[in-house]
PDB file of C-alpha atoms in Angstrom:
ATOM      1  CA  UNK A1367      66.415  32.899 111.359  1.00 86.00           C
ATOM      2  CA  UNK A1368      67.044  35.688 113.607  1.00 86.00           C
ATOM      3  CA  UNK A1369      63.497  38.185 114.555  1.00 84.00           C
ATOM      4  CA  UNK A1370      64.605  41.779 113.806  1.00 84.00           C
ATOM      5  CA  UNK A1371      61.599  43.560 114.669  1.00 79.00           C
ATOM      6  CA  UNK A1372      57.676  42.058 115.543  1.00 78.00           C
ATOM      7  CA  UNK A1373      54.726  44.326 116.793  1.00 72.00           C
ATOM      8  CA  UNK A1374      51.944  43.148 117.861  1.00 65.00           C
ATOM      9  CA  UNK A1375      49.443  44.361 115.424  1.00 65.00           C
ATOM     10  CA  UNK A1376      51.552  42.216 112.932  1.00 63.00           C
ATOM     11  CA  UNK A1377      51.933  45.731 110.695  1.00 72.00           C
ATOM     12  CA  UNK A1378      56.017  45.842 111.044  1.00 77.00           C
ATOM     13  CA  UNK A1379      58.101  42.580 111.082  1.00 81.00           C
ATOM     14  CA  UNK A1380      61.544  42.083 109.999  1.00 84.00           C
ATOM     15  CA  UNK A1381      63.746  38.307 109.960  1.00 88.00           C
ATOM     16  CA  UNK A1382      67.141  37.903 109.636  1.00 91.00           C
ATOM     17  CA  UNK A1383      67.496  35.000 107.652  1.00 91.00           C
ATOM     18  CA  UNK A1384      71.351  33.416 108.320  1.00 92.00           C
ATOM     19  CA  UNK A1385      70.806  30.137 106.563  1.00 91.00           C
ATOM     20  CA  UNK A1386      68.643  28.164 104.676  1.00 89.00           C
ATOM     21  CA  UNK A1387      64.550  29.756 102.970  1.00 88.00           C
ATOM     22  CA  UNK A1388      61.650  31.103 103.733  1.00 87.00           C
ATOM     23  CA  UNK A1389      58.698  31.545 102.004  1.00 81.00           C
ATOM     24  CA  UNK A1390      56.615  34.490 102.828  1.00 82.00           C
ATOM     25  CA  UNK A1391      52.421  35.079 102.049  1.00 77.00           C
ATOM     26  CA  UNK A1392      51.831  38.738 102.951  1.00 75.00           C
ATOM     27  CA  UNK A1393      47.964  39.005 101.540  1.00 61.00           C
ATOM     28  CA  UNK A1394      46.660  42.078 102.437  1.00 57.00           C
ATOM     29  CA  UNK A1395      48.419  45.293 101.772  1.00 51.00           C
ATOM     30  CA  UNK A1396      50.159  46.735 105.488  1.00 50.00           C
ATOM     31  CA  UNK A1397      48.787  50.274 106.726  1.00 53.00           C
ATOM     32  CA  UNK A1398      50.920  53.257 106.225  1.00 50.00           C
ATOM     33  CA  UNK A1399      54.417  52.664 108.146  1.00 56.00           C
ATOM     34  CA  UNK A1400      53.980  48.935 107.699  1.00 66.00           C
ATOM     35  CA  UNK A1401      56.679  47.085 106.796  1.00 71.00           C
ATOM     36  CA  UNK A1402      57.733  43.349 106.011  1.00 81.00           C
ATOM     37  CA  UNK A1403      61.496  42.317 105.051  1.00 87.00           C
ATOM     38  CA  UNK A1404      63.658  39.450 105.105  1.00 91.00           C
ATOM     39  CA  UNK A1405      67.263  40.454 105.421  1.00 92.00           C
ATOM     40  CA  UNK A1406      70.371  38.092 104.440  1.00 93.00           C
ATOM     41  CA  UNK A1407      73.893  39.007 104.968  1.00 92.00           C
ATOM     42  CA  UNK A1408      74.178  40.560 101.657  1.00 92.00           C
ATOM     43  CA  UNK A1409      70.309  41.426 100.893  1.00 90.00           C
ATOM     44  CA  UNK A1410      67.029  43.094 102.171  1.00 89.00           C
ATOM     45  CA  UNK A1411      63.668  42.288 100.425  1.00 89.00           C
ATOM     46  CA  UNK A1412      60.626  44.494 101.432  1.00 83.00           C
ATOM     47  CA  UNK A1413      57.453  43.975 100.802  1.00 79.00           C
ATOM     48  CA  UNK A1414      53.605  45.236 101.237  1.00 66.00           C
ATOM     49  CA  UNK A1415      51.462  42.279 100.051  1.00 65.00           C
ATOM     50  CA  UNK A1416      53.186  39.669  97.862  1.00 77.00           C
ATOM     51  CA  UNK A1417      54.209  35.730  97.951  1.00 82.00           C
ATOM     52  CA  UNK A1418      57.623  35.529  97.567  1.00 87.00           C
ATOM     53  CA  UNK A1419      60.536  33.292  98.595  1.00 89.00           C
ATOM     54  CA  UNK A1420      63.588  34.512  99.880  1.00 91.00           C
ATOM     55  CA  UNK A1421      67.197  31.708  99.968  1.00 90.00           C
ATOM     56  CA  UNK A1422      70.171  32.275 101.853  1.00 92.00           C
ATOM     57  CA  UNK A1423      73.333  29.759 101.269  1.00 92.00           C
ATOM     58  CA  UNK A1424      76.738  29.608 100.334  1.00 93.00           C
ATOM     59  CA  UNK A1425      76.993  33.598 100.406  1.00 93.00           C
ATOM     60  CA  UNK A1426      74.120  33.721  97.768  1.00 94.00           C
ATOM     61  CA  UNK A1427      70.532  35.353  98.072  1.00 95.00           C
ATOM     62  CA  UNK A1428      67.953  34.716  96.055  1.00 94.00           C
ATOM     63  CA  UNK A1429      64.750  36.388  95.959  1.00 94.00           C
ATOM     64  CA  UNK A1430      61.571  34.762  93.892  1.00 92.00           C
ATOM     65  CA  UNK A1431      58.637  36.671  93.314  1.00 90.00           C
ATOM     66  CA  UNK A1432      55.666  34.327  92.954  1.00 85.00           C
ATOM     67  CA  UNK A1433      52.880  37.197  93.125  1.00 82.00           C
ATOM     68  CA  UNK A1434      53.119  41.239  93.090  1.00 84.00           C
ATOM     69  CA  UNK A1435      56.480  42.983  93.691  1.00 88.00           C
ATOM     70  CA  UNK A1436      59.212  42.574  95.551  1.00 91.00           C
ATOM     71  CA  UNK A1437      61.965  45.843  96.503  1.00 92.00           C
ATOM     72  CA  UNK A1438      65.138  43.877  96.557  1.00 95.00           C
ATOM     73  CA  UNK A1439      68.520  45.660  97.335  1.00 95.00           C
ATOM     74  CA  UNK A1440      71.968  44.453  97.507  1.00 96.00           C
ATOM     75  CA  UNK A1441      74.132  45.024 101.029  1.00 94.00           C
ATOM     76  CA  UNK A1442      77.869  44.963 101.410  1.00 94.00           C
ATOM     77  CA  UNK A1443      78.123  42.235 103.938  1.00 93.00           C
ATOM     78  CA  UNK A1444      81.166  43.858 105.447  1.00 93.00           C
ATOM     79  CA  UNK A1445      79.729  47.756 105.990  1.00 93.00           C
ATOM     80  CA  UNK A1446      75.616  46.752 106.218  1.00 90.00           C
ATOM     81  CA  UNK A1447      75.272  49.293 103.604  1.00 93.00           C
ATOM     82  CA  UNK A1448      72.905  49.146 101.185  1.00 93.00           C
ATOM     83  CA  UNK A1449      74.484  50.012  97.544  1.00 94.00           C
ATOM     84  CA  UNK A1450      72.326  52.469  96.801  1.00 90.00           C
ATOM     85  CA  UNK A1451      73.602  53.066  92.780  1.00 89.00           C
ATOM     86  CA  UNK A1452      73.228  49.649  91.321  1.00 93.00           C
ATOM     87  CA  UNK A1453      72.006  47.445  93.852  1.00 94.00           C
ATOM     88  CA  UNK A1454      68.282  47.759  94.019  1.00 95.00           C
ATOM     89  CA  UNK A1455      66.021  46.631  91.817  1.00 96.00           C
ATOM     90  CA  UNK A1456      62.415  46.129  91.917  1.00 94.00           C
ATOM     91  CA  UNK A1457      61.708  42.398  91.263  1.00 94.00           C
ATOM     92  CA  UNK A1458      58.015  41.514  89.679  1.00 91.00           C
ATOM     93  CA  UNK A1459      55.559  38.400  89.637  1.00 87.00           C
ATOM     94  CA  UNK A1460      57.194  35.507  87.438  1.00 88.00           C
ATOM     95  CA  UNK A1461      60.885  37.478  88.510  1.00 93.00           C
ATOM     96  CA  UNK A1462      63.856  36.840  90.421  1.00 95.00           C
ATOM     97  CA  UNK A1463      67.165  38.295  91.340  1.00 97.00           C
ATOM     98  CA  UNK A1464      70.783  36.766  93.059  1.00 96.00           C
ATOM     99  CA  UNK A1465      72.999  38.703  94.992  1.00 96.00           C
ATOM    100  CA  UNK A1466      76.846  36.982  96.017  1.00 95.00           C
ATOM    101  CA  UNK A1467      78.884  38.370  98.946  1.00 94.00           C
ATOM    102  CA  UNK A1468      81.774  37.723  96.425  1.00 93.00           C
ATOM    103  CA  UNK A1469      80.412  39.457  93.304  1.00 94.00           C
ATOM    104  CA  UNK A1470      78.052  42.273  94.458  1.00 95.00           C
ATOM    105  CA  UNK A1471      76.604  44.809  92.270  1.00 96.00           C
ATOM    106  CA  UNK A1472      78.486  47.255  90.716  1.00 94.00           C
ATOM    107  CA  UNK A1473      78.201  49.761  87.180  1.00 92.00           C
ATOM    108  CA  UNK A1474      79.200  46.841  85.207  1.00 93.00           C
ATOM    109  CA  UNK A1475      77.152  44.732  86.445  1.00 93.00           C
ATOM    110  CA  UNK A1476      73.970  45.799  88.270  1.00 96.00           C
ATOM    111  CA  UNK A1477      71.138  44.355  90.579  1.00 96.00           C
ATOM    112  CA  UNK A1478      68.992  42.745  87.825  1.00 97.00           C
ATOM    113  CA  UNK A1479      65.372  41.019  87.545  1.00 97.00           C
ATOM    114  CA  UNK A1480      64.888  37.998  85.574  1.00 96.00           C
ATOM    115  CA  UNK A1481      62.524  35.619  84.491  1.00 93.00           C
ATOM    116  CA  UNK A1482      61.376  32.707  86.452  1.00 89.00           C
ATOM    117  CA  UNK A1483      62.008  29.276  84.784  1.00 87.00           C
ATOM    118  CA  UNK A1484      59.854  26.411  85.345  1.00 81.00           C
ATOM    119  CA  UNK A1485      62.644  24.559  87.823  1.00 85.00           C
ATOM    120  CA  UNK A1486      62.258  27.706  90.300  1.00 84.00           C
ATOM    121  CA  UNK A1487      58.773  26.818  90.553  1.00 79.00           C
ATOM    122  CA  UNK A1488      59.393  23.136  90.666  1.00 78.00           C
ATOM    123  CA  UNK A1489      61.621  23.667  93.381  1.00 80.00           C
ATOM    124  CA  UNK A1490      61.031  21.315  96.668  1.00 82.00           C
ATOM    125  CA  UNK A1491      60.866  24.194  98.948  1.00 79.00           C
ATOM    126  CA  UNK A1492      58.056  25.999  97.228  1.00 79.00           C
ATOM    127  CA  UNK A1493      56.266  22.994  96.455  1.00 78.00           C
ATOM    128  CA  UNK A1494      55.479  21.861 100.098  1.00 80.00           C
ATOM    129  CA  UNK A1495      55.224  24.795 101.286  1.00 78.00           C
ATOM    130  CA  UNK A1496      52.621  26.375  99.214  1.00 78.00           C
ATOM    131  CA  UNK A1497      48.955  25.178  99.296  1.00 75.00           C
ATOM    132  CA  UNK A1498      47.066  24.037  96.220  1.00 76.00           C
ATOM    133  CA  UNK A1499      45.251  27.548  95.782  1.00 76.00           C
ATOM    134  CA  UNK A1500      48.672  29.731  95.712  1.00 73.00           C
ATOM    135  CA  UNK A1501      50.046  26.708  93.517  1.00 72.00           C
ATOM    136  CA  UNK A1502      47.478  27.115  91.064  1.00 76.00           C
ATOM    137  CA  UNK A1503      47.927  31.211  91.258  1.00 72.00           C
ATOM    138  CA  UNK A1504      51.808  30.738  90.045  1.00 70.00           C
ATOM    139  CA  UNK A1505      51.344  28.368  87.601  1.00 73.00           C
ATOM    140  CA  UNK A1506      48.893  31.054  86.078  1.00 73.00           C
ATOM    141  CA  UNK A1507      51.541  33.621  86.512  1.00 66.00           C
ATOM    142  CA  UNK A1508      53.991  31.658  84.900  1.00 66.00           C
ATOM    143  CA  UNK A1509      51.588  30.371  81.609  1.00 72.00           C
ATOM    144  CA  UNK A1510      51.037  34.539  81.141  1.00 66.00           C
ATOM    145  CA  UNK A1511      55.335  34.623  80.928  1.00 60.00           C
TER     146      UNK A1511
END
């Protein structure tokens, strides 16, 4: 993981993730101008007061939305460029969305949401690293699906 931008007041922050997860608990809603993302080499995920999990590996993203909403959009690794027409989408509580270097978005197939199943949630990763009070809050989320 690669730090992008930190202030001190904690209201802007933005990772670089270049391998591997991380699992992010922004709670309280940032101030006008705040910002938090996680950028991969082929995504950016921006948030203002959401759990969510962001995966980077084998040229795959993956964003999971475990509580509020997520802005994902889809970058061409080789410009940086976001792709504006059919690679954002804005990715809900129980929701997820992939984006591969090697199949990006495009008309025919756009930047999509889609349900959470129950082996997201059973996943390792989020397991151990959410406490028993967040735990609790997705299971909820995903008995309402």
């Amino acid at each position: 993981m690669k730090i992008k931008t930190l202030e001190e007041g904690g209201d802007k922050s933005a990772l670089t993730l270049l391998v591997g997860g991380v699992l992010a608990k922004i709670r309280n809603a940032l101030g006008t101008g705040g910002f938090y993302q996680v950028e991969t080499q082929n995504t950016v995920a921006s948030v203002r007061g959401t759990i969510f999990v962001v995966r980077f590996k084998e040229n795959k993203s993956s964003v999971l939305v475990l509580e509020n909403k997520v802005l994902v959009s889809a970058m061409d690794p080789k410009t940086g460029k976001v792709l504006e027409d059919h690679g954002v989408v804005e990715v809900e509580s129980g929701e997820k969305t992939e984006v591969k270097s090697d199949h990006l978005p495009s008309a025919d197939y756009p930047l999509e949401a889609k349900l959470l199943t129950k082996e997201d949630l059973s996943e390792e990763f989020i397991q151990r690293n959410l406490d028993q009070e967040d735990l609790k809050e997705v299971e909820e989320i995903f008995e309402k699906l």
